[in-house]
mmCIF file with all atom_site columns, C-alpha atoms in Angstrom:
data_model
loop_
_atom_site.group_PDB
_atom_site.id
_atom_site.type_symbol
_atom_site.label_atom_id
_atom_site.label_alt_id
_atom_site.label_comp_id
_atom_site.label_asym_id
_atom_site.label_entity_id
_atom_site.label_seq_id
_atom_site.pdbx_PDB_ins_code
_atom_site.Cartn_x
_atom_site.Cartn_y
_atom_site.Cartn_z
_atom_site.occupancy
_atom_site.B_iso_or_equiv
_atom_site.pdbx_formal_charge
_atom_site.auth_seq_id
_atom_site.auth_comp_id
_atom_site.auth_asym_id
_atom_site.auth_atom_id
_atom_site.pdbx_PDB_model_num
ATOM 1   C CA . MET A 1 1   ? 0.000   0.000  0.000  1.00 0.00 ? 1474 MET A CA 1
ATOM 2   C CA . ALA A 1 2   ? 1.314   3.428  -0.903 1.00 0.00 ? 1475 ALA A CA 1
ATOM 3   C CA . ARG A 1 3   ? 1.999   5.929  1.828  1.00 0.00 ? 1476 ARG A CA 1
ATOM 4   C CA . ARG A 1 4   ? -0.656  8.624  2.221  1.00 0.00 ? 1477 ARG A CA 1
ATOM 5   C CA . LYS A 1 5   ? 0.119   12.052 3.594  1.00 0.00 ? 1478 LYS A CA 1
ATOM 6   C CA . LEU A 1 6   ? -1.848  13.650 6.395  1.00 0.00 ? 1479 LEU A CA 1
ATOM 7   C CA . ALA A 1 7   ? -2.542  16.670 4.204  1.00 0.00 ? 1480 ALA A CA 1
ATOM 8   C CA . ASP A 1 8   ? -4.146  14.395 1.621  1.00 0.00 ? 1481 ASP A CA 1
ATOM 9   C CA . LEU A 1 9   ? -6.328  12.704 4.241  1.00 0.00 ? 1482 LEU A CA 1
ATOM 10  C CA . VAL A 1 10  ? -7.497  16.070 5.563  1.00 0.00 ? 1483 VAL A CA 1
ATOM 11  C CA . THR A 1 11  ? -8.200  17.362 2.048  1.00 0.00 ? 1484 THR A CA 1
ATOM 12  C CA . GLU A 1 12  ? -10.218 14.242 1.236  1.00 0.00 ? 1485 GLU A CA 1
ATOM 13  C CA . ALA A 1 13  ? -12.196 14.516 4.476  1.00 0.00 ? 1486 ALA A CA 1
ATOM 14  C CA . LYS A 1 14  ? -12.981 18.175 3.825  1.00 0.00 ? 1487 LYS A CA 1
ATOM 15  C CA . ARG A 1 15  ? -14.466 17.270 0.448  1.00 0.00 ? 1488 ARG A CA 1
ATOM 16  C CA . GLU A 1 16  ? -17.025 15.059 2.201  1.00 0.00 ? 1489 GLU A CA 1
ATOM 17  C CA . ILE A 1 17  ? -17.946 17.068 5.284  1.00 0.00 ? 1490 ILE A CA 1
ATOM 18  C CA . GLU A 1 18  ? -19.608 20.357 6.073  1.00 0.00 ? 1491 GLU A CA 1
ATOM 19  C CA . GLU A 1 19  ? -17.262 23.154 7.098  1.00 0.00 ? 1492 GLU A CA 1
ATOM 20  C CA . LEU A 1 20  ? -18.462 26.132 9.107  1.00 0.00 ? 1493 LEU A CA 1
ATOM 21  C CA . ALA A 1 21  ? -17.006 29.597 9.515  1.00 0.00 ? 1494 ALA A CA 1
ATOM 22  C CA . VAL A 1 22  ? -16.962 31.278 12.926 1.00 0.00 ? 1495 VAL A CA 1
ATOM 23  C CA . ASP A 1 23  ? -20.081 33.359 12.233 1.00 0.00 ? 1496 ASP A CA 1
ATOM 24  C CA . GLN A 1 24  ? -22.002 30.291 11.060 1.00 0.00 ? 1497 GLN A CA 1
ATOM 25  C CA . LEU A 1 25  ? -21.185 28.391 14.260 1.00 0.00 ? 1498 LEU A CA 1
ATOM 26  C CA . GLN A 1 26  ? -22.107 31.443 16.335 1.00 0.00 ? 1499 GLN A CA 1
ATOM 27  C CA . GLN A 1 27  ? -25.508 31.502 14.610 1.00 0.00 ? 1500 GLN A CA 1
ATOM 28  C CA . GLU A 1 28  ? -26.071 27.802 15.305 1.00 0.00 ? 1501 GLU A CA 1
ATOM 29  C CA . ILE A 1 29  ? -25.096 28.247 18.955 1.00 0.00 ? 1502 ILE A CA 1
ATOM 30  C CA . ALA A 1 30  ? -27.461 31.227 19.274 1.00 0.00 ? 1503 ALA A CA 1
ATOM 31  C CA . ALA A 1 31  ? -30.278 29.140 17.765 1.00 0.00 ? 1504 ALA A CA 1
ATOM 32  C CA . GLY A 1 32  ? -29.668 26.466 20.415 1.00 0.00 ? 1505 GLY A CA 1
ATOM 33  C CA . ALA A 1 33  ? -29.926 23.528 18.051 1.00 0.00 ? 1506 ALA A CA 1
ATOM 34  C CA . VAL A 1 34  ? -26.325 22.268 18.096 1.00 0.00 ? 1507 VAL A CA 1
ATOM 35  C CA . THR A 1 35  ? -23.971 20.337 20.319 1.00 0.00 ? 1508 THR A CA 1
ATOM 36  C CA . VAL A 1 36  ? -20.479 21.785 20.035 1.00 0.00 ? 1509 VAL A CA 1
ATOM 37  C CA . VAL A 1 37  ? -17.807 19.135 20.567 1.00 0.00 ? 1510 VAL A CA 1
ATOM 38  C CA . ASP A 1 38  ? -14.242 20.014 21.551 1.00 0.00 ? 1511 ASP A CA 1
ATOM 39  C CA . ILE A 1 39  ? -12.046 17.123 20.421 1.00 0.00 ? 1512 ILE A CA 1
ATOM 40  C CA . ARG A 1 40  ? -8.795  18.638 21.706 1.00 0.00 ? 1513 ARG A CA 1
ATOM 41  C CA . ASP A 1 41  ? -6.783  17.054 24.467 1.00 0.00 ? 1514 ASP A CA 1
ATOM 42  C CA . VAL A 1 42  ? -7.951  18.261 27.878 1.00 0.00 ? 1515 VAL A CA 1
ATOM 43  C CA . ARG A 1 43  ? -4.585  19.970 28.419 1.00 0.00 ? 1516 ARG A CA 1
ATOM 44  C CA . GLU A 1 44  ? -5.319  22.182 25.403 1.00 0.00 ? 1517 GLU A CA 1
ATOM 45  C CA . ARG A 1 45  ? -8.608  23.166 27.021 1.00 0.00 ? 1518 ARG A CA 1
ATOM 46  C CA . TRP A 1 46  ? -6.898  23.937 30.325 1.00 0.00 ? 1519 TRP A CA 1
ATOM 47  C CA . ASP A 1 47  ? -4.244  26.015 28.566 1.00 0.00 ? 1520 ASP A CA 1
ATOM 48  C CA . LYS A 1 48  ? -6.333  27.949 26.017 1.00 0.00 ? 1521 LYS A CA 1
ATOM 49  C CA . GLY A 1 49  ? -9.934  27.710 27.210 1.00 0.00 ? 1522 GLY A CA 1
ATOM 50  C CA . ALA A 1 50  ? -12.916 26.493 25.201 1.00 0.00 ? 1523 ALA A CA 1
ATOM 51  C CA . ILE A 1 51  ? -15.953 27.638 23.296 1.00 0.00 ? 1524 ILE A CA 1
ATOM 52  C CA . PRO A 1 52  ? -18.589 28.182 26.020 1.00 0.00 ? 1525 PRO A CA 1
ATOM 53  C CA . GLY A 1 53  ? -20.770 25.122 26.514 1.00 0.00 ? 1526 GLY A CA 1
ATOM 54  C CA . ALA A 1 54  ? -18.672 22.833 24.316 1.00 0.00 ? 1527 ALA A CA 1
ATOM 55  C CA . LYS A 1 55  ? -18.555 19.202 25.370 1.00 0.00 ? 1528 LYS A CA 1
ATOM 56  C CA . SER A 1 56  ? -15.087 17.779 25.853 1.00 0.00 ? 1529 SER A CA 1
ATOM 57  C CA . MET A 1 57  ? -14.818 14.583 23.813 1.00 0.00 ? 1530 MET A CA 1
ATOM 58  C CA . PRO A 1 58  ? -11.126 14.024 23.047 1.00 0.00 ? 1531 PRO A CA 1
ATOM 59  C CA . ARG A 1 59  ? -10.299 12.680 19.607 1.00 0.00 ? 1532 ARG A CA 1
ATOM 60  C CA . GLY A 1 60  ? -8.877  9.450  20.966 1.00 0.00 ? 1533 GLY A CA 1
ATOM 61  C CA . MET A 1 61  ? -12.253 8.395  22.397 1.00 0.00 ? 1534 MET A CA 1
ATOM 62  C CA . LEU A 1 62  ? -14.614 9.901  19.846 1.00 0.00 ? 1535 LEU A CA 1
ATOM 63  C CA . GLU A 1 63  ? -15.532 6.745  17.934 1.00 0.00 ? 1536 GLU A CA 1
ATOM 64  C CA . PHE A 1 64  ? -15.997 4.819  21.170 1.00 0.00 ? 1537 PHE A CA 1
ATOM 65  C CA . TRP A 1 65  ? -18.241 7.487  22.692 1.00 0.00 ? 1538 TRP A CA 1
ATOM 66  C CA . PHE A 1 66  ? -20.377 7.921  19.541 1.00 0.00 ? 1539 PHE A CA 1
ATOM 67  C CA . ASP A 1 67  ? -20.867 4.256  18.585 1.00 0.00 ? 1540 ASP A CA 1
ATOM 68  C CA . PRO A 1 68  ? -23.921 2.765  20.341 1.00 0.00 ? 1541 PRO A CA 1
ATOM 69  C CA . GLU A 1 69  ? -22.334 -0.694 20.064 1.00 0.00 ? 1542 GLU A CA 1
ATOM 70  C CA . SER A 1 70  ? -19.315 0.412  22.107 1.00 0.00 ? 1543 SER A CA 1
ATOM 71  C CA . PRO A 1 71  ? -19.135 -0.264 25.837 1.00 0.00 ? 1544 PRO A CA 1
ATOM 72  C CA . TYR A 1 72  ? -17.981 3.367  26.164 1.00 0.00 ? 1545 TYR A CA 1
ATOM 73  C CA . PHE A 1 73  ? -21.006 4.875  24.372 1.00 0.00 ? 1546 PHE A CA 1
ATOM 74  C CA . ARG A 1 74  ? -22.072 8.168  25.942 1.00 0.00 ? 1547 ARG A CA 1
ATOM 75  C CA . ASP A 1 75  ? -25.639 8.811  27.001 1.00 0.00 ? 1548 ASP A CA 1
ATOM 76  C CA . GLY A 1 76  ? -27.149 11.773 25.233 1.00 0.00 ? 1549 GLY A CA 1
ATOM 77  C CA . VAL A 1 77  ? -25.460 11.120 21.890 1.00 0.00 ? 1550 VAL A CA 1
ATOM 78  C CA . THR A 1 78  ? -28.102 10.496 19.230 1.00 0.00 ? 1551 THR A CA 1
ATOM 79  C CA . PHE A 1 79  ? -27.969 9.891  15.509 1.00 0.00 ? 1552 PHE A CA 1
ATOM 80  C CA . ASP A 1 80  ? -30.485 12.670 14.906 1.00 0.00 ? 1553 ASP A CA 1
ATOM 81  C CA . GLY A 1 81  ? -28.475 15.311 16.820 1.00 0.00 ? 1554 GLY A CA 1
ATOM 82  C CA . ARG A 1 82  ? -26.555 18.184 15.236 1.00 0.00 ? 1555 ARG A CA 1
ATOM 83  C CA . TYR A 1 83  ? -22.842 18.085 16.110 1.00 0.00 ? 1556 TYR A CA 1
ATOM 84  C CA . VAL A 1 84  ? -20.153 20.618 15.256 1.00 0.00 ? 1557 VAL A CA 1
ATOM 85  C CA . LEU A 1 85  ? -16.629 19.536 16.114 1.00 0.00 ? 1558 LEU A CA 1
ATOM 86  C CA . TYR A 1 86  ? -13.544 21.638 16.599 1.00 0.00 ? 1559 TYR A CA 1
ATOM 87  C CA . CYS A 1 87  ? -9.865  21.183 17.367 1.00 0.00 ? 1560 CYS A CA 1
ATOM 88  C CA . ALA A 1 88  ? -7.084  23.778 17.481 1.00 0.00 ? 1561 ALA A CA 1
ATOM 89  C CA . GLY A 1 89  ? -6.689  24.424 13.758 1.00 0.00 ? 1562 GLY A CA 1
ATOM 90  C CA . GLY A 1 90  ? -9.297  22.414 11.859 1.00 0.00 ? 1563 GLY A CA 1
ATOM 91  C CA . GLN A 1 91  ? -7.381  19.323 10.759 1.00 0.00 ? 1564 GLN A CA 1
ATOM 92  C CA . ARG A 1 92  ? -8.227  16.851 13.522 1.00 0.00 ? 1565 ARG A CA 1
ATOM 93  C CA . SER A 1 93  ? -11.843 17.986 13.525 1.00 0.00 ? 1566 SER A CA 1
ATOM 94  C CA . ALA A 1 94  ? -12.113 17.468 9.761  1.00 0.00 ? 1567 ALA A CA 1
ATOM 95  C CA . LEU A 1 95  ? -10.904 13.883 10.134 1.00 0.00 ? 1568 LEU A CA 1
ATOM 96  C CA . ALA A 1 96  ? -13.149 13.345 13.153 1.00 0.00 ? 1569 ALA A CA 1
ATOM 97  C CA . ALA A 1 97  ? -16.243 14.705 11.390 1.00 0.00 ? 1570 ALA A CA 1
ATOM 98  C CA . LYS A 1 98  ? -15.585 12.310 8.522  1.00 0.00 ? 1571 LYS A CA 1
ATOM 99  C CA . VAL A 1 99  ? -15.313 9.387  10.943 1.00 0.00 ? 1572 VAL A CA 1
ATOM 100 C CA . LEU A 1 100 ? -18.621 10.301 12.581 1.00 0.00 ? 1573 LEU A CA 1
ATOM 101 C CA . GLN A 1 101 ? -20.220 10.367 9.149  1.00 0.00 ? 1574 GLN A CA 1
ATOM 102 C CA . ASP A 1 102 ? -18.737 6.933  8.478  1.00 0.00 ? 1575 ASP A CA 1
ATOM 103 C CA . ILE A 1 103 ? -20.339 5.682  11.715 1.00 0.00 ? 1576 ILE A CA 1
ATOM 104 C CA . GLY A 1 104 ? -23.725 6.980  10.529 1.00 0.00 ? 1577 GLY A CA 1
ATOM 105 C CA . TYR A 1 105 ? -24.099 10.521 11.854 1.00 0.00 ? 1578 TYR A CA 1
ATOM 106 C CA . ASP A 1 106 ? -25.368 12.649 9.004  1.00 0.00 ? 1579 ASP A CA 1
ATOM 107 C CA . ASN A 1 107 ? -25.743 16.030 10.684 1.00 0.00 ? 1580 ASN A CA 1
ATOM 108 C CA . VAL A 1 108 ? -22.086 16.695 11.501 1.00 0.00 ? 1581 VAL A CA 1
ATOM 109 C CA . ALA A 1 109 ? -19.840 19.616 10.643 1.00 0.00 ? 1582 ALA A CA 1
ATOM 110 C CA . HIS A 1 110 ? -16.585 21.075 11.847 1.00 0.00 ? 1583 HIS A CA 1
ATOM 111 C CA . LEU A 1 111 ? -15.267 24.561 12.543 1.00 0.00 ? 1584 LEU A CA 1
ATOM 112 C CA . ALA A 1 112 ? -12.922 25.115 9.608  1.00 0.00 ? 1585 ALA A CA 1
ATOM 113 C CA . VAL A 1 113 ? -10.583 27.523 11.423 1.00 0.00 ? 1586 VAL A CA 1
ATOM 114 C CA . GLY A 1 114 ? -10.583 25.595 14.678 1.00 0.00 ? 1587 GLY A CA 1
ATOM 115 C CA . PHE A 1 115 ? -10.447 27.059 18.154 1.00 0.00 ? 1588 PHE A CA 1
ATOM 116 C CA . ASN A 1 116 ? -7.466  29.263 17.329 1.00 0.00 ? 1589 ASN A CA 1
ATOM 117 C CA . GLY A 1 117 ? -9.418  30.892 14.498 1.00 0.00 ? 1590 GLY A CA 1
ATOM 118 C CA . TRP A 1 118 ? -12.472 31.203 16.736 1.00 0.00 ? 1591 TRP A CA 1
ATOM 119 C CA . ALA A 1 119 ? -10.471 33.049 19.412 1.00 0.00 ? 1592 ALA A CA 1
ATOM 120 C CA . ALA A 1 120 ? -8.675  35.234 16.836 1.00 0.00 ? 1593 ALA A CA 1
ATOM 121 C CA . ALA A 1 121 ? -12.073 36.258 15.415 1.00 0.00 ? 1594 ALA A CA 1
ATOM 122 C CA . GLY A 1 122 ? -13.216 37.397 18.862 1.00 0.00 ? 1595 GLY A CA 1
ATOM 123 C CA . GLY A 1 123 ? -15.415 34.404 19.635 1.00 0.00 ? 1596 GLY A CA 1
ATOM 124 C CA . ASP A 1 124 ? -16.348 33.913 23.277 1.00 0.00 ? 1597 ASP A CA 1
ATOM 125 C CA . VAL A 1 125 ? -13.884 31.792 25.242 1.00 0.00 ? 1598 VAL A CA 1
ATOM 126 C CA . GLU A 1 126 ? -14.464 30.309 28.668 1.00 0.00 ? 1599 GLU A CA 1
ATOM 127 C CA . SER A 1 127 ? -11.675 29.304 31.014 1.00 0.00 ? 1600 SER A CA 1
ATOM 128 C CA . VAL A 1 128 ? -11.378 25.616 31.782 1.00 0.00 ? 1601 VAL A CA 1
ATOM 129 C CA . ALA A 1 129 ? -9.618  24.728 35.006 1.00 0.00 ? 1602 ALA A CA 1
ATOM 130 C CA . PRO A 1 130 ? -8.138  21.288 35.542 1.00 0.00 ? 1603 PRO A CA 1
ATOM 131 C CA . PRO A 1 131 ? -9.993  19.214 38.110 1.00 0.00 ? 1604 PRO A CA 1
ATOM 132 C CA . ALA A 1 132 ? -8.384  19.438 41.545 1.00 0.00 ? 1605 ALA A CA 1
ATOM 133 C CA . LYS A 1 133 ? -7.810  15.679 41.626 1.00 0.00 ? 1606 LYS A CA 1
ATOM 134 C CA . TYR A 1 134 ? -5.138  16.107 38.922 1.00 0.00 ? 1607 TYR A CA 1
ATOM 135 C CA . PHE A 1 135 ? -3.443  19.095 40.532 1.00 0.00 ? 1608 PHE A CA 1
ATOM 136 C CA . PRO A 1 136 ? -4.167  19.038 44.259 1.00 0.00 ? 1609 PRO A CA 1
ATOM 137 C CA . MET A 1 137 ? -3.502  22.281 46.059 1.00 0.00 ? 1610 MET A CA 1
ATOM 138 C CA . PRO A 1 138 ? -0.760  22.106 48.674 1.00 0.00 ? 1611 PRO A CA 1
ATOM 139 C CA . THR A 1 139 ? -1.952  22.146 52.229 1.00 0.00 ? 1612 THR A CA 1
ATOM 140 C CA . ASP A 1 140 ? -0.424  24.255 54.965 1.00 0.00 ? 1613 ASP A CA 1
ATOM 141 C CA . GLY A 1 141 ? 1.588   22.463 57.519 1.00 0.00 ? 1614 GLY A CA 1
#
């Protein structure tokens, strides 16, 4: 099998998925009919923040959490839901949106410019603090 470049995989995925600009995602969020999914690693969320209300579903678990046949399937995920995925720059989310389509989700899109583009465009960003169990505060004494 011939080697395939990441750039080619992303380009192919983008041909088959819906891409949204920042203003389009803002409109969908305002309408209240979308679940925004942050597929970045949690450390990226802690470092940079997140789109307000976005669900954290890291890329490494996405297929497992969206496939009803998986023992890791997440309650609240439905085939008739509207999902818009984002990563930092739009490559991982393009690949992830394509995978969700392959699983059978047909109302999926991704934020073409990713979180970095969202923040640069002035989109709202909420801080995300790491849970205390990962970084316990020192105690006096």
